PDB file of C-alpha atoms in Angstrom:
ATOM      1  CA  UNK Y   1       0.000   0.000   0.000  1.00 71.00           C
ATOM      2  CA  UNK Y   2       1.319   3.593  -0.936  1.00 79.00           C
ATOM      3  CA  UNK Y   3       1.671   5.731   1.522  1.00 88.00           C
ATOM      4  CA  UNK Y   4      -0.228   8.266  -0.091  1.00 92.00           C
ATOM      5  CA  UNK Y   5      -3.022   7.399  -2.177  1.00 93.00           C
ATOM      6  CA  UNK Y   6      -4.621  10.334  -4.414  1.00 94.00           C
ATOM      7  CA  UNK Y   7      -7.655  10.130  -6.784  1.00 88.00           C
ATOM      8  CA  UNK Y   8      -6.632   9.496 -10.299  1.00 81.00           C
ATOM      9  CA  UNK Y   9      -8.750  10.856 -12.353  1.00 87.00           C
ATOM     10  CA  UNK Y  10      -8.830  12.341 -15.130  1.00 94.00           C
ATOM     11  CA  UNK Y  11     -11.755  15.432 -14.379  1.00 96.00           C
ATOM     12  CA  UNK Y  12     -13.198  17.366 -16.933  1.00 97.00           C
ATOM     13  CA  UNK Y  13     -15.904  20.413 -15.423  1.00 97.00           C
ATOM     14  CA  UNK Y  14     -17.171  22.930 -16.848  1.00 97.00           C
ATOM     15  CA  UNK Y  15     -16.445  26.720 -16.504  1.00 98.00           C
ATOM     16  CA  UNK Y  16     -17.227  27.745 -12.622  1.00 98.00           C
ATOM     17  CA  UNK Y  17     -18.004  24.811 -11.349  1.00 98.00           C
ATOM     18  CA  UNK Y  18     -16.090  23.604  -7.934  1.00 97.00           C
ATOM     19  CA  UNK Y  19     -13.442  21.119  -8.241  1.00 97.00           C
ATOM     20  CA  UNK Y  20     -13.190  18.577  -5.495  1.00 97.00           C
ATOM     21  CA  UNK Y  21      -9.765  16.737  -5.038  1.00 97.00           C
ATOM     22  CA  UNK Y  22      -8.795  14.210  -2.349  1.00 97.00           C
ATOM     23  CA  UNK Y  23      -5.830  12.492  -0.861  1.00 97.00           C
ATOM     24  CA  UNK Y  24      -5.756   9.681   1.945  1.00 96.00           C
ATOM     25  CA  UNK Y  25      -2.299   8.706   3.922  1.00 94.00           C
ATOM     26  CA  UNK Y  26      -1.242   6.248   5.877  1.00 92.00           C
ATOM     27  CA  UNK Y  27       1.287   7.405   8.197  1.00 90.00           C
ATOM     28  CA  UNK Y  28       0.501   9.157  11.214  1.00 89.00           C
ATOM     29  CA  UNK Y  29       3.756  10.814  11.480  1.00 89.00           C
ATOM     30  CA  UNK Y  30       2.636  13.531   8.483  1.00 91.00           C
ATOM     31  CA  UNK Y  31       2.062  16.847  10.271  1.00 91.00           C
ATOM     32  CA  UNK Y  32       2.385  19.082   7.258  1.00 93.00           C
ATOM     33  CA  UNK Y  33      -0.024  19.020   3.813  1.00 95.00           C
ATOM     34  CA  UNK Y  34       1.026  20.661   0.990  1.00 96.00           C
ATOM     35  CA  UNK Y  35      -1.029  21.150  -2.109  1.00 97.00           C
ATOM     36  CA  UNK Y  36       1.048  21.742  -5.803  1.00 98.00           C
ATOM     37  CA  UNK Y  37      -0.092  22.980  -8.970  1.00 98.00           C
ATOM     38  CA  UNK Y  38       2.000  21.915 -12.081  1.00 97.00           C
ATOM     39  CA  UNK Y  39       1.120  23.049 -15.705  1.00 97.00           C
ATOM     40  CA  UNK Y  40       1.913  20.996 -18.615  1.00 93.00           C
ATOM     41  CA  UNK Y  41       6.168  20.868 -18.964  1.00 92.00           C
ATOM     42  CA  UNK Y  42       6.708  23.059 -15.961  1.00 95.00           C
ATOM     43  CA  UNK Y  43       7.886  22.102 -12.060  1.00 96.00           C
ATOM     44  CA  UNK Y  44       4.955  22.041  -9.464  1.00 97.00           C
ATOM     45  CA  UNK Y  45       4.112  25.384  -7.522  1.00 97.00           C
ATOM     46  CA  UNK Y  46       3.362  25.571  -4.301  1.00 96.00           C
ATOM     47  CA  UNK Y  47      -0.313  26.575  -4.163  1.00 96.00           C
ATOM     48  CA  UNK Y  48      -1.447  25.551  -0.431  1.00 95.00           C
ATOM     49  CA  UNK Y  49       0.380  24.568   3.085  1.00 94.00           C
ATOM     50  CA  UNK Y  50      -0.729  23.688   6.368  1.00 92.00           C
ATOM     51  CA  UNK Y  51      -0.247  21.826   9.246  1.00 88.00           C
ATOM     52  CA  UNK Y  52      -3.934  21.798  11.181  1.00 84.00           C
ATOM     53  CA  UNK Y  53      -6.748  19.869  10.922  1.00 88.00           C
ATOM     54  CA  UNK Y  54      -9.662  22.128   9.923  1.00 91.00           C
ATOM     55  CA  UNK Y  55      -9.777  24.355   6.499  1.00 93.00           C
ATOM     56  CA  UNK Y  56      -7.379  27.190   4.772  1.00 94.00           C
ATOM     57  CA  UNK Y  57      -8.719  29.268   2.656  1.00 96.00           C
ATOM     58  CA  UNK Y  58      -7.055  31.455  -0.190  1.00 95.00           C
ATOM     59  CA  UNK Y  59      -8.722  32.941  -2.666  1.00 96.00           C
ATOM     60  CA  UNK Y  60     -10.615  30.445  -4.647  1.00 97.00           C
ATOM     61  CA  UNK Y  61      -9.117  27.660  -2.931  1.00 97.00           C
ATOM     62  CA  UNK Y  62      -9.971  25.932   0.408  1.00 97.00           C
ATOM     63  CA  UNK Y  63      -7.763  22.940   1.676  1.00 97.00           C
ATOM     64  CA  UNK Y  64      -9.013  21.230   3.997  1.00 97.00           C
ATOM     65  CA  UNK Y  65      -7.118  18.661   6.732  1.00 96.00           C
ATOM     66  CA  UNK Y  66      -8.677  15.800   8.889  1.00 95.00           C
ATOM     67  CA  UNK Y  67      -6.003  13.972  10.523  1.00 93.00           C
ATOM     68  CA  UNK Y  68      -7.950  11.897  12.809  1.00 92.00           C
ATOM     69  CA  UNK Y  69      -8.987  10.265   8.649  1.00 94.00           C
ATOM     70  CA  UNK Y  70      -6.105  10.873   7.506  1.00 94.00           C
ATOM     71  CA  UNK Y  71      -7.526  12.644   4.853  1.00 95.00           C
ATOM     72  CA  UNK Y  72      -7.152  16.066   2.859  1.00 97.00           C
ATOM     73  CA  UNK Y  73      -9.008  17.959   0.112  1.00 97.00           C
ATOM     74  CA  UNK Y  74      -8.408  20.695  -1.948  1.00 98.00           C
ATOM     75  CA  UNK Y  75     -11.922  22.427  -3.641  1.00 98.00           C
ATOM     76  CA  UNK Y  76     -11.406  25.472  -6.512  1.00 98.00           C
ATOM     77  CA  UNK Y  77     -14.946  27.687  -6.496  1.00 98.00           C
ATOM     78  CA  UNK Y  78     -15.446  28.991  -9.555  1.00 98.00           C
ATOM     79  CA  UNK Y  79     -13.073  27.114 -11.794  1.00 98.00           C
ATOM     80  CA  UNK Y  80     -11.585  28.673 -14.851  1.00 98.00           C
ATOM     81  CA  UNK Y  81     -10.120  27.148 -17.754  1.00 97.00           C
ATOM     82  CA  UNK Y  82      -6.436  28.644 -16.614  1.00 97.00           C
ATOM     83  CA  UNK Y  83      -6.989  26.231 -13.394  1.00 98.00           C
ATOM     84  CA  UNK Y  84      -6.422  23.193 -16.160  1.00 98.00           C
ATOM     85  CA  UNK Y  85      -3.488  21.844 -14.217  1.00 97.00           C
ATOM     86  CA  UNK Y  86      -2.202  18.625 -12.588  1.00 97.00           C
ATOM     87  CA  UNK Y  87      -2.500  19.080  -9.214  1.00 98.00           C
ATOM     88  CA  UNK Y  88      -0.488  17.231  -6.345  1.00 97.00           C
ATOM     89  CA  UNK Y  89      -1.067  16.820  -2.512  1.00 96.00           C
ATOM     90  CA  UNK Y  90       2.113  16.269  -0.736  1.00 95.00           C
ATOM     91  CA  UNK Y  91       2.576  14.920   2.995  1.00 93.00           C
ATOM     92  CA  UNK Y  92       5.828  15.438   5.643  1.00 90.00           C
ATOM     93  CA  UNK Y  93       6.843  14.581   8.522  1.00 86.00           C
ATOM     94  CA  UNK Y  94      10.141  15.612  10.204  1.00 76.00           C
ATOM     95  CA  UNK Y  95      11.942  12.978   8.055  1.00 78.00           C
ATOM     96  CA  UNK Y  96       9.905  12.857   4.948  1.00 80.00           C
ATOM     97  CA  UNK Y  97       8.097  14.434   2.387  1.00 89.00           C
ATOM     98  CA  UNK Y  98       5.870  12.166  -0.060  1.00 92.00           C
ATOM     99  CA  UNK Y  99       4.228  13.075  -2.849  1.00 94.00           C
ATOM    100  CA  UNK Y 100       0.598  12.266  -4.462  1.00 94.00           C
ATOM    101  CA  UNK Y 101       0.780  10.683  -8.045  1.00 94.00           C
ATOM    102  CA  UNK Y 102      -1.605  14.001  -9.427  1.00 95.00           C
ATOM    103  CA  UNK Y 103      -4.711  14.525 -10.666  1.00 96.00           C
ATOM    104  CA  UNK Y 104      -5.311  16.224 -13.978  1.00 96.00           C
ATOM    105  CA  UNK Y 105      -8.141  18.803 -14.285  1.00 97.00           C
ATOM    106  CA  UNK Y 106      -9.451  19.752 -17.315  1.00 98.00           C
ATOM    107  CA  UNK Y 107     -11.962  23.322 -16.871  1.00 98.00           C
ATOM    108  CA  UNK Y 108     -14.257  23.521 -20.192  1.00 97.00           C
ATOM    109  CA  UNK Y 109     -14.647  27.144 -21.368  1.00 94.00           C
TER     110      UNK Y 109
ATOM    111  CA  UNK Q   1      12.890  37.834  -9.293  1.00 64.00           C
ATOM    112  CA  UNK Q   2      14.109  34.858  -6.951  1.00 73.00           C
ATOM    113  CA  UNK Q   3      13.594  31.049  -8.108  1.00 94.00           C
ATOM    114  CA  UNK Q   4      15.044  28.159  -9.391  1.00 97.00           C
ATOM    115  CA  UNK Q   5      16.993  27.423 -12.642  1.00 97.00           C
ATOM    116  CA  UNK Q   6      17.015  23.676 -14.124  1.00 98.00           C
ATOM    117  CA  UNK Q   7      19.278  23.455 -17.436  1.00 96.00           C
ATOM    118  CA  UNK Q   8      18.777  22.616 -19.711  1.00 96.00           C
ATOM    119  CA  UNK Q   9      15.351  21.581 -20.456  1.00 96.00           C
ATOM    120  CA  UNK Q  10      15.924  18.798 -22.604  1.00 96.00           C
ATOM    121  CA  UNK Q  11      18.948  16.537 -22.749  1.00 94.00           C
ATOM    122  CA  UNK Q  12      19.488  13.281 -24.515  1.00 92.00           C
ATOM    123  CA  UNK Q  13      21.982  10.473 -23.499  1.00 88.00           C
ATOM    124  CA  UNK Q  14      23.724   8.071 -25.171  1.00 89.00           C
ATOM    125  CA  UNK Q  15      24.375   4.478 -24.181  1.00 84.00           C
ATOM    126  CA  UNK Q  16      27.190   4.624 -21.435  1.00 86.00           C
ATOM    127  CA  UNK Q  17      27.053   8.133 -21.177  1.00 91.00           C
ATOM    128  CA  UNK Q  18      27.047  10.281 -17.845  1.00 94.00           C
ATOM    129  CA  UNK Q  19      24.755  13.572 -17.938  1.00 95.00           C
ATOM    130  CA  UNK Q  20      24.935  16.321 -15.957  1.00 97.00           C
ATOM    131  CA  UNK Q  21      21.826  18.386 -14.996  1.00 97.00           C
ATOM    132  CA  UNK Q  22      22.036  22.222 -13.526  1.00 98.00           C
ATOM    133  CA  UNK Q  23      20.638  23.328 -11.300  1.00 98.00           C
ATOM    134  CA  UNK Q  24      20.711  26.976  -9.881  1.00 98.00           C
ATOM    135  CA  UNK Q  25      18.417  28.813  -6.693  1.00 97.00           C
ATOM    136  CA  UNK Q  26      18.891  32.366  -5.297  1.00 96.00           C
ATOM    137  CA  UNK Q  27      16.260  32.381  -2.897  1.00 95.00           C
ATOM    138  CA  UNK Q  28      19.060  31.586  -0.514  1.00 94.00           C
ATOM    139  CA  UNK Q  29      17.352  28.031   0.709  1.00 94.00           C
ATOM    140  CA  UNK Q  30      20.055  25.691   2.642  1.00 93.00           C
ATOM    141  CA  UNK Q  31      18.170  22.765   1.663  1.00 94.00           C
ATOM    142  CA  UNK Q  32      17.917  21.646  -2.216  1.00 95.00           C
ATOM    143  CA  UNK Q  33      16.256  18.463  -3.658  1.00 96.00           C
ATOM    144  CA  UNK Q  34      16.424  15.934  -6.636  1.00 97.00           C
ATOM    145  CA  UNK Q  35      13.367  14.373  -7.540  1.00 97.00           C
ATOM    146  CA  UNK Q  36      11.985  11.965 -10.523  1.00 97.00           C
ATOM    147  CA  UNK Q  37       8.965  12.100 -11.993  1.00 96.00           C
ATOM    148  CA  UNK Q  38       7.833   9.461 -13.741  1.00 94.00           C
ATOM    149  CA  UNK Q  39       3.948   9.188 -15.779  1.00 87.00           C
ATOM    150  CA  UNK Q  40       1.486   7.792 -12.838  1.00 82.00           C
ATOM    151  CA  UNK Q  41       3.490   8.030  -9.990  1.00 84.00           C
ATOM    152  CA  UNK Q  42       4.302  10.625  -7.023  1.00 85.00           C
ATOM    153  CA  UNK Q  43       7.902  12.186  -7.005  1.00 93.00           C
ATOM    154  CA  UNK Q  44      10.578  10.201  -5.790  1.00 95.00           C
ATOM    155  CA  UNK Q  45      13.796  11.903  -3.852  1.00 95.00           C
ATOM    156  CA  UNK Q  46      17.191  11.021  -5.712  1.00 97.00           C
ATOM    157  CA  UNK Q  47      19.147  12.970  -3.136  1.00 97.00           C
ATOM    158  CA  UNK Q  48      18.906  15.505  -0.915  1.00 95.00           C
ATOM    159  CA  UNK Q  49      21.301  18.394   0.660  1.00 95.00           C
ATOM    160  CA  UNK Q  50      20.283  20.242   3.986  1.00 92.00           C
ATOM    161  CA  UNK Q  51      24.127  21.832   4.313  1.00 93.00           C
ATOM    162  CA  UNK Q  52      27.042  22.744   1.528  1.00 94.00           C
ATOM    163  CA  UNK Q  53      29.649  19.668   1.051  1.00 95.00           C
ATOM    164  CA  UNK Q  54      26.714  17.259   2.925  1.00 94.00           C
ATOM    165  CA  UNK Q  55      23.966  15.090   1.204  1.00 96.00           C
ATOM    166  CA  UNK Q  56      22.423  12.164   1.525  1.00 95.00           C
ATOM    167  CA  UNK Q  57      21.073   9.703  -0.630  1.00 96.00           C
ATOM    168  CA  UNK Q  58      16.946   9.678  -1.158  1.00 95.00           C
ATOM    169  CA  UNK Q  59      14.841   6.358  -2.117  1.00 93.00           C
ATOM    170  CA  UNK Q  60      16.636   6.195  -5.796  1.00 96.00           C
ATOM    171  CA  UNK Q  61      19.706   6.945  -5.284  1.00 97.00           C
ATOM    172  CA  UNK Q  62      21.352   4.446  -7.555  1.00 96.00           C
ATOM    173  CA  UNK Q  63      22.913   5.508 -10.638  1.00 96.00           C
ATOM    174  CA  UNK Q  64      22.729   8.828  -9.705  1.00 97.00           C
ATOM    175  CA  UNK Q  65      25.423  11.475  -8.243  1.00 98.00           C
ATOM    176  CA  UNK Q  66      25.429  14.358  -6.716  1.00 98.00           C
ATOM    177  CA  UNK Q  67      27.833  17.793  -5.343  1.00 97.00           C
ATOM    178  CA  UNK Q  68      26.932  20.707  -3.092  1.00 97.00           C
ATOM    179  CA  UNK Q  69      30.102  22.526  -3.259  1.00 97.00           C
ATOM    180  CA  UNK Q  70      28.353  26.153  -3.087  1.00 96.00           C
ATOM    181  CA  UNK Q  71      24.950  27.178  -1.390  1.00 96.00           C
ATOM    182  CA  UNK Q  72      23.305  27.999  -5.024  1.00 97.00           C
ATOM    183  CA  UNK Q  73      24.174  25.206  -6.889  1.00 98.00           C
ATOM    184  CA  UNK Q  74      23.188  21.258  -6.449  1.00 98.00           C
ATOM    185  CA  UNK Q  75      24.050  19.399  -9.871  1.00 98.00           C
ATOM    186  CA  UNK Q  76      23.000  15.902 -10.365  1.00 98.00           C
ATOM    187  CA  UNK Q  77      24.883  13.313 -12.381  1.00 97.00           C
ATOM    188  CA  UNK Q  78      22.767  10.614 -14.608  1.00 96.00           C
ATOM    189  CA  UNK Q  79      25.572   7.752 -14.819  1.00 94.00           C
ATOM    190  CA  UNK Q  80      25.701   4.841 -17.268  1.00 90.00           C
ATOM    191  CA  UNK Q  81      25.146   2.316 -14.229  1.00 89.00           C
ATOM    192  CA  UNK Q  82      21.447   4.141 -14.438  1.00 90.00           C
ATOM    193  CA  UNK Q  83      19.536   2.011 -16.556  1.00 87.00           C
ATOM    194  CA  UNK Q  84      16.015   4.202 -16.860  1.00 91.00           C
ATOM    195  CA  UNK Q  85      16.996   7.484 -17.286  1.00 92.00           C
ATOM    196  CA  UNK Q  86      14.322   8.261 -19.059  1.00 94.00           C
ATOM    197  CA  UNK Q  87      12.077  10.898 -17.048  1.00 96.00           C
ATOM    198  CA  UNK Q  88      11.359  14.360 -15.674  1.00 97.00           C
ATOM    199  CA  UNK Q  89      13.659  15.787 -13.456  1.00 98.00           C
ATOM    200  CA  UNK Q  90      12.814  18.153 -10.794  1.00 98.00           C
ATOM    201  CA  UNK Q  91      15.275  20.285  -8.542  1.00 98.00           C
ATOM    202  CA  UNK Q  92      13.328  21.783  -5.522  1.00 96.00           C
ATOM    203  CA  UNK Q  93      14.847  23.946  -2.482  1.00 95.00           C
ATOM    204  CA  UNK Q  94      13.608  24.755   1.006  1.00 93.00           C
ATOM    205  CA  UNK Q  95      14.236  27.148   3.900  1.00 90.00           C
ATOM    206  CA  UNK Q  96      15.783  24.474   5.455  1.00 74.00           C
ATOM    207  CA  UNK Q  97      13.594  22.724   8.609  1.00 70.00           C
ATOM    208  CA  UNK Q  98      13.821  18.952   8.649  1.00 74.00           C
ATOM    209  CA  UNK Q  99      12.841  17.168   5.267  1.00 76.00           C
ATOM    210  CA  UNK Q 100       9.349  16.937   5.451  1.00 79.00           C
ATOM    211  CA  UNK Q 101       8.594  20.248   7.495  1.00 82.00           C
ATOM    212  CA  UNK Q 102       8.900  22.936   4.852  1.00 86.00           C
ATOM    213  CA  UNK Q 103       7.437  23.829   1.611  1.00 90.00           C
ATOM    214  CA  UNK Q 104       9.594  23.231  -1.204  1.00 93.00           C
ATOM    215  CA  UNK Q 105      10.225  25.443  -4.417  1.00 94.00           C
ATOM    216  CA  UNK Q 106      10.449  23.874  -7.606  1.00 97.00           C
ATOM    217  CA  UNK Q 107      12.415  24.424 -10.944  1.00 97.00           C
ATOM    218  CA  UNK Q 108      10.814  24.065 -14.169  1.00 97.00           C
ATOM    219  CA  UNK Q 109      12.710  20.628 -14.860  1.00 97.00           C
ATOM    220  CA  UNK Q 110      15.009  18.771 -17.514  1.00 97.00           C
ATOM    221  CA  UNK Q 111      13.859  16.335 -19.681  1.00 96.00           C
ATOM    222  CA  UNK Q 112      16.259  13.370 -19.952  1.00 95.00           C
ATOM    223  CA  UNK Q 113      15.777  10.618 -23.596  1.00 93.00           C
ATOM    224  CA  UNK Q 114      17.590   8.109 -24.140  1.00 86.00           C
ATOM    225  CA  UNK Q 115      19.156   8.211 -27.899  1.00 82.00           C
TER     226      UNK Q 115
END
């Protein structure tokens, strides 16, 4: 079993809809959550960190931790076609960072 | 503008070959990272340097070399003993922090093919 587990996809929405994407972990050691953004041929960017159960919010995006699942999401309001993008969750602990496989999102103009 | 600077963007290697890939960060981060990205699966540390003249070796490390002789600068090595080169490369730094406690900063990668 991987220690991180993220959903595969492919997702394809439509203009402003919300996008919904979820990671599950198995090591209770992760403190810190990390969400990426990486564009076609480019290096992720860092688009969300935290290290609290509960929700972030920034902008149009909301990350949101439940350790005691050992779960995290990451939900766009109001997609837009420049928010086509795979997206990664990444998970540390003091020793160790792992990363999500990605999930590619496709917004439909 | 700070960041991080992966050259070059493509390389090709022939059989037997060793490769060298840049890679350059003025955000002045102690801690830079090597990672592999292959189609379907998460990045995977190659090595890792939390210090100038220290690393240590991630979960791939064979085949693979690395040097962290000034703060800005962490070049990794592709040698011939690699046998699947082929992939995307990644460098990343942080602010330093443990390995898994900071955000890391990515470069816009180097694409390695076989010839």
């Amino acid at each position: 079993q991987k220690e991180v587990e993220q959903d595969p996809g492919p997702l394809s929405v439509p203009e402003g809809a919300i996008v919904s994407l979820n990671c599950t972990y198995s090591n209770s050691a992760f403190q810190y959550f990390m969400w990426y953004r990486q564009y076609s041929r480019k290096g992720p960017e860092l688009l969300m960190y935290t290290y609290s159960s509960g929700n972030k919010e920034d902008g149009r995006f909301t990350a949101q931790v439940d350790k005691s699942s050992k779960y995290i999401s990451l939900f766009i309001r109001d997609s837009q076609p420049s928010d086509s993008a795979t997206y990664l969750c990444a998970m540390g602990g003091d020793y160790k960072l792992s990363f999500g496989a990605g999930t590619t999102v496709t917004v439909r103009a | 503008d700070g960041g991080i600077t992966q050259s070059p963007k493509y390389l090709f290697r022939k059989e037997g070959q060793n490769v060298t890939l840049s890679c350059e960060q003025n955000l002045n981060h102690d801690a830079m990272y090597w990672y592999r990205q292959d189609p379907g699966q998460g990045l995977r540390l190659i090595y890792y340097s939390q210090i100038v003249n220290d690393f240590q070796k991630g979960d791939i490390a064979e085949g693979y070399s690395v040097s962290r002789e000034k703060k800005e600068s962490f070049p990794l090595t592709v040698t011939s003993a690699q046998k699947n080169p082929t992939a995307f490369y990644l460098c990343a730094s942080s602010s330093g922090g443990t390995l898994g406690n900071q955000p890391q900063h990515f470069g816009d990668g180097t694409r390695l093919s076989i010839l």
